N, CA and C atoms as an extended XYZ file, in Angstrom:
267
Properties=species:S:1:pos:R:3:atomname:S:1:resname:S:1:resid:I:1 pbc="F F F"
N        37.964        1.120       44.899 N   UNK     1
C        38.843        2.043       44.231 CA  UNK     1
C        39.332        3.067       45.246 C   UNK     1
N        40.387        3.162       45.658 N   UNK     2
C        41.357        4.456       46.130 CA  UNK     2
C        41.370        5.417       45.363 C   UNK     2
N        40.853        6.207       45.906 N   UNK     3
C        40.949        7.732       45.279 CA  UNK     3
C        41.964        8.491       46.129 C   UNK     3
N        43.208        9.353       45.459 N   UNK     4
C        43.798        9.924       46.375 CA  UNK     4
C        43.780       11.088       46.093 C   UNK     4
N        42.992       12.301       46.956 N   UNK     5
C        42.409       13.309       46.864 CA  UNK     5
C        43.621       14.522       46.728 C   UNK     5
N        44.442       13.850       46.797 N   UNK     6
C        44.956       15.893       46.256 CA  UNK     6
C        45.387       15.511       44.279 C   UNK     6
N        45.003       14.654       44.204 N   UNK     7
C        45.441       14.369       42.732 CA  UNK     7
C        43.855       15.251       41.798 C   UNK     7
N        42.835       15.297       42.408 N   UNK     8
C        41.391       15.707       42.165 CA  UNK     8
C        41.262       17.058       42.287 C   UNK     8
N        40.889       17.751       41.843 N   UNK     9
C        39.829       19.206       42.032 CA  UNK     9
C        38.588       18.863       41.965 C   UNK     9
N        37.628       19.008       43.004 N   UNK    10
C        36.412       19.085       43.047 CA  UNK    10
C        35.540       20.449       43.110 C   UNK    10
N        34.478       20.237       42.467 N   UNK    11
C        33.897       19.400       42.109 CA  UNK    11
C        34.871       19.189       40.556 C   UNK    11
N        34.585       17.667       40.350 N   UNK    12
C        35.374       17.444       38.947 CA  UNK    12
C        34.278       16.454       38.273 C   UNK    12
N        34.351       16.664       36.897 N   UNK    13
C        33.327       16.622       35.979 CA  UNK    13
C        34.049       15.446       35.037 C   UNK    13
N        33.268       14.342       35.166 N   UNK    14
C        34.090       13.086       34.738 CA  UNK    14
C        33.123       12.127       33.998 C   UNK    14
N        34.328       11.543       32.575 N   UNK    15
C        32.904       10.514       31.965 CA  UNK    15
C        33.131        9.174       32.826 C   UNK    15
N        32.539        8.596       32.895 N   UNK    16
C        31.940        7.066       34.074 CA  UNK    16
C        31.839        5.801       32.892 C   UNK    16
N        32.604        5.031       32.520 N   UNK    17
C        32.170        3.901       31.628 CA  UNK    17
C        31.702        3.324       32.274 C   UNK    17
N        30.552        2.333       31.990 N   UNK    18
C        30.858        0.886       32.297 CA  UNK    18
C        29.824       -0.357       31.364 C   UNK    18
N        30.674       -1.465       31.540 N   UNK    19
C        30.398       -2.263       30.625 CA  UNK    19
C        29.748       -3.484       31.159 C   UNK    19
N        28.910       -4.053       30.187 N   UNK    20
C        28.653       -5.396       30.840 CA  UNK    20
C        27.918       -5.908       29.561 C   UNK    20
N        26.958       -7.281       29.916 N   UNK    21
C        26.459       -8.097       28.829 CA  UNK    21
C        25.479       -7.337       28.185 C   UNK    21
N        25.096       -7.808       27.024 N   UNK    22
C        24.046       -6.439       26.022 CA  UNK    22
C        22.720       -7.460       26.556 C   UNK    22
N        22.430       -8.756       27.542 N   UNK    23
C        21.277       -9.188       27.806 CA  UNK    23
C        21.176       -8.522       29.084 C   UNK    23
N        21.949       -8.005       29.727 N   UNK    24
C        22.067       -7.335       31.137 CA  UNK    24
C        21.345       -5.996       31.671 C   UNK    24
N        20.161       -5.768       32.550 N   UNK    25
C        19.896       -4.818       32.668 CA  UNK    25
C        20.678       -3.262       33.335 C   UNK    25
N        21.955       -3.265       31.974 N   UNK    26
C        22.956       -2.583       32.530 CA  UNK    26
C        22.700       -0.897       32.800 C   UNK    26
N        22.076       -0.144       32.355 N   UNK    27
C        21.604        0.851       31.903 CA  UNK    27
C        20.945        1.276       33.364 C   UNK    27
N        19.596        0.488       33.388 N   UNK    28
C        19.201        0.595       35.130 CA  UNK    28
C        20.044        0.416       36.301 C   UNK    28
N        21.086       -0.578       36.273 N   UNK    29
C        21.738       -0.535       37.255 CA  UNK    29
C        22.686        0.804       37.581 C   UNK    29
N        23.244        1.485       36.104 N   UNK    30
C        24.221        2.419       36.231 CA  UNK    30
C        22.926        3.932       37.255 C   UNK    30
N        21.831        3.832       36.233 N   UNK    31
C        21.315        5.139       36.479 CA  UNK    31
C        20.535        5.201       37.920 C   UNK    31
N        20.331        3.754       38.610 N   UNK    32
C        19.843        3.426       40.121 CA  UNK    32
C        21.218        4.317       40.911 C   UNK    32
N        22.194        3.851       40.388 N   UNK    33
C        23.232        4.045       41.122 CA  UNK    33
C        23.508        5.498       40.943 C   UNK    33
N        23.877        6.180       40.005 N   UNK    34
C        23.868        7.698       39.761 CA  UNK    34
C        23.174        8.438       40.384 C   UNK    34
N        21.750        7.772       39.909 N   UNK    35
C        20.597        8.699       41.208 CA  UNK    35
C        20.754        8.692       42.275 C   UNK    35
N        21.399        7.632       42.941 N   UNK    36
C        21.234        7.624       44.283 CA  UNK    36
C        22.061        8.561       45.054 C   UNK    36
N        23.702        8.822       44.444 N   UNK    37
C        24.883        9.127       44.659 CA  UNK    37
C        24.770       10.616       43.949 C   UNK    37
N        24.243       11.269       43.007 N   UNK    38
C        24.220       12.425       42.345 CA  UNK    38
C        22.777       12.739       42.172 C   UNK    38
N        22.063       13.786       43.225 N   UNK    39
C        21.106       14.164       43.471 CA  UNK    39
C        20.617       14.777       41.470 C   UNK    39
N        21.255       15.120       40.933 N   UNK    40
C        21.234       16.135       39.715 CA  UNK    40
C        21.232       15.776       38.322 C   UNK    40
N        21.453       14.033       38.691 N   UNK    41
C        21.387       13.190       37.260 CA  UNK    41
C        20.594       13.194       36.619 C   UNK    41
N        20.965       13.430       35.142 N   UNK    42
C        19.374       13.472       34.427 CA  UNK    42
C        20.295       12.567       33.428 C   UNK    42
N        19.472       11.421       33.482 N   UNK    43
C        19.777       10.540       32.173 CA  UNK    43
C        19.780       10.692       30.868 C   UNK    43
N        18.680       11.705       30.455 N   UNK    44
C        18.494       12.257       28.937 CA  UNK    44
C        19.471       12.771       28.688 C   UNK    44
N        20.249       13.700       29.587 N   UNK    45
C        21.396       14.466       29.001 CA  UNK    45
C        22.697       13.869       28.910 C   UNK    45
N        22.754       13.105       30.273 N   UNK    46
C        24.327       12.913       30.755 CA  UNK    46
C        24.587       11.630       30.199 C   UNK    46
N        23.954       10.215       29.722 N   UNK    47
C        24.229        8.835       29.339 CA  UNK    47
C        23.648        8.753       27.925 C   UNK    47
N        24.897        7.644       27.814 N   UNK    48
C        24.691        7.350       26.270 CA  UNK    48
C        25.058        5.721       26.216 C   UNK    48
N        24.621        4.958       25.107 N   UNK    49
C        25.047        3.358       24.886 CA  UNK    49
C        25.357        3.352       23.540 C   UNK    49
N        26.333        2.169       23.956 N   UNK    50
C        26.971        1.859       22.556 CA  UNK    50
C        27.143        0.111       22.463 C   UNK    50
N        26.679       -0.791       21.473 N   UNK    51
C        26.567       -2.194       21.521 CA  UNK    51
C        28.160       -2.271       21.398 C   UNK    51
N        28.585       -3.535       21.355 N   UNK    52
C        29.914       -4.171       21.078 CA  UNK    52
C        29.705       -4.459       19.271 C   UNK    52
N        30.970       -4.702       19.103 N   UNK    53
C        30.828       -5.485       17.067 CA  UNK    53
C        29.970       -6.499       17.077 C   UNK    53
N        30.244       -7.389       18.276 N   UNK    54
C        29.641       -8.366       17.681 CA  UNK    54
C        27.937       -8.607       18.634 C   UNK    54
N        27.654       -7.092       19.269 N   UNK    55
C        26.404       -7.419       20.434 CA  UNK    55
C        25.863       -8.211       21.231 C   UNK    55
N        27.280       -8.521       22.379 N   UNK    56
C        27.659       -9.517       22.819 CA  UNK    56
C        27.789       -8.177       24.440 C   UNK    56
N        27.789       -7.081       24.043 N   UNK    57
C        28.089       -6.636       25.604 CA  UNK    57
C        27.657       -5.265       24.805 C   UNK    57
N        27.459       -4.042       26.287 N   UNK    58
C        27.091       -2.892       25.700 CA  UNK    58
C        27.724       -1.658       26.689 C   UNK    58
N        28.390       -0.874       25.911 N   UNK    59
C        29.038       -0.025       27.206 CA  UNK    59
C        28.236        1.340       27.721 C   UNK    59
N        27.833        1.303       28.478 N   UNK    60
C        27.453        2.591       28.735 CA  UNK    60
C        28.946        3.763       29.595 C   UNK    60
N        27.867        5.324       28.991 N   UNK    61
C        29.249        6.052       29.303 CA  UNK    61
C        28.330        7.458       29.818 C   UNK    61
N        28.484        7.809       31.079 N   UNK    62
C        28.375        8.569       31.377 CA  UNK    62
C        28.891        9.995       32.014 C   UNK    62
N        28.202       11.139       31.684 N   UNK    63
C        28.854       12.502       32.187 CA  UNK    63
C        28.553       12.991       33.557 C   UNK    63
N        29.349       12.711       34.665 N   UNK    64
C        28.996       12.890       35.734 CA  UNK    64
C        29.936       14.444       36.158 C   UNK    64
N        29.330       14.739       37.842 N   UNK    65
C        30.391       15.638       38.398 CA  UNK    65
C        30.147       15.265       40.037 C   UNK    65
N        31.300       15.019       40.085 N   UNK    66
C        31.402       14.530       41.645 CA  UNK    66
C        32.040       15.605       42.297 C   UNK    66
N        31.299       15.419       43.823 N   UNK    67
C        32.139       16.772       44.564 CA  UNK    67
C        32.811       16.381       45.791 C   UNK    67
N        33.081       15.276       46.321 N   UNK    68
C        33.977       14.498       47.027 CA  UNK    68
C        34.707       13.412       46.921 C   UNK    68
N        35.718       12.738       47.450 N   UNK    69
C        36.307       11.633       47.328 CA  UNK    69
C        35.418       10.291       47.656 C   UNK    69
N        34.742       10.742       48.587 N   UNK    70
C        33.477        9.611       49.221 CA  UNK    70
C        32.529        8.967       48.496 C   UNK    70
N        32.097       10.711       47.694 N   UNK    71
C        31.470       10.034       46.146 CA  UNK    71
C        31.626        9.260       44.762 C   UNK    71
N        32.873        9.543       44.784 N   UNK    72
C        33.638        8.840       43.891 CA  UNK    72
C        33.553        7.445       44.236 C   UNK    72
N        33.949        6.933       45.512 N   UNK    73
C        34.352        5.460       45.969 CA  UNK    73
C        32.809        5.006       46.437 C   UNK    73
N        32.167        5.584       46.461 N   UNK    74
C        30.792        4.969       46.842 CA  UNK    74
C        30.287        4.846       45.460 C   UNK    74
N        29.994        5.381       44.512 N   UNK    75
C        29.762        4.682       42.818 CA  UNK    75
C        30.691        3.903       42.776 C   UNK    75
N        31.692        3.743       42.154 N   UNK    76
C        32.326        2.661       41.746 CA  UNK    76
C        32.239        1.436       42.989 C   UNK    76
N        32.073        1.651       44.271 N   UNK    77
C        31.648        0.138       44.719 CA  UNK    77
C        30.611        0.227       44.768 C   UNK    77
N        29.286        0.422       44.833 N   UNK    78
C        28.316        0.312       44.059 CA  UNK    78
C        28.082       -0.311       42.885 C   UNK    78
N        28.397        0.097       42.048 N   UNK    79
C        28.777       -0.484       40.609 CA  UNK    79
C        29.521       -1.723       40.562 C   UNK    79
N        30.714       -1.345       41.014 N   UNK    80
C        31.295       -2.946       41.413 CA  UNK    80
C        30.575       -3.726       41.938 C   UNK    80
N        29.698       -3.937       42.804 N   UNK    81
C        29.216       -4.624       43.873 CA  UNK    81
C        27.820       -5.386       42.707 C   UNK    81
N        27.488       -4.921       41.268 N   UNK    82
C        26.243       -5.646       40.827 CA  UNK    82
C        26.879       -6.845       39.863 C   UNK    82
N        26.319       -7.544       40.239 N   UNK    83
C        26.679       -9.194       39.182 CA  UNK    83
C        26.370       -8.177       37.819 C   UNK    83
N        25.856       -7.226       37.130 N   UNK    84
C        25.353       -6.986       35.711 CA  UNK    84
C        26.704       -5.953       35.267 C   UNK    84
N        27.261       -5.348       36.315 N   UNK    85
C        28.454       -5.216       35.805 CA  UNK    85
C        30.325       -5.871       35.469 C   UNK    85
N        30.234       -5.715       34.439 N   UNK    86
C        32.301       -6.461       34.182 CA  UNK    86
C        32.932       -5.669       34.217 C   UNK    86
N        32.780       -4.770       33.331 N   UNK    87
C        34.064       -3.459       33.565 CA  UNK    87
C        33.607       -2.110       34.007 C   UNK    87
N        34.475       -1.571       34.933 N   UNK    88
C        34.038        0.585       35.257 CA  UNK    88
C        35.111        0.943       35.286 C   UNK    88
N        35.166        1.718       34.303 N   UNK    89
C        36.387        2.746       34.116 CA  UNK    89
C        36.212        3.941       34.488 C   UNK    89
């Protein structure tokens, strides 16, 4: 993902979807990745899940705040980069 930084104010405070299969250990992969990239993540507060109609996939959505462009593109390829994720919005 290209981020083009004068379009941003940082630090900027952003929700993070992402989706994948509801058999998928999607949840760990998002919050491995959060932790790693956002020293300040606390999962209790900032993530939430929601199944699909038919519980076939499950989206998670999280409240992040990023304070560079670097950070931004290092989660989302991160995220991109796990077979357990399909979609990050």
């Amino acid at each position: 993902m290209a981020i083009r930084e004068e379009l941003w104010d940082f630090p900027h405070v952003m929700q993070l979807k992402v989706m994948g299969a509801a058999d998928a250990p999607l949840e760990e992969v998002v919050v491995t990745v959060l932790e790693t990239h956002l020293g300040d993540f606390d999962r209790s507060l900032n993530l939430s899940s929601k199944p699909s109609t038919k519980g076939t996939f499950v989206s998670i959505t999280a409240n992040i705040t990023v304070h560079n462009k670097e950070q931004v593109e290092s989660i989302y390829r991160d995220l991109d980069a796990s077979p357990h994720v399909k979609i990050t919005l």
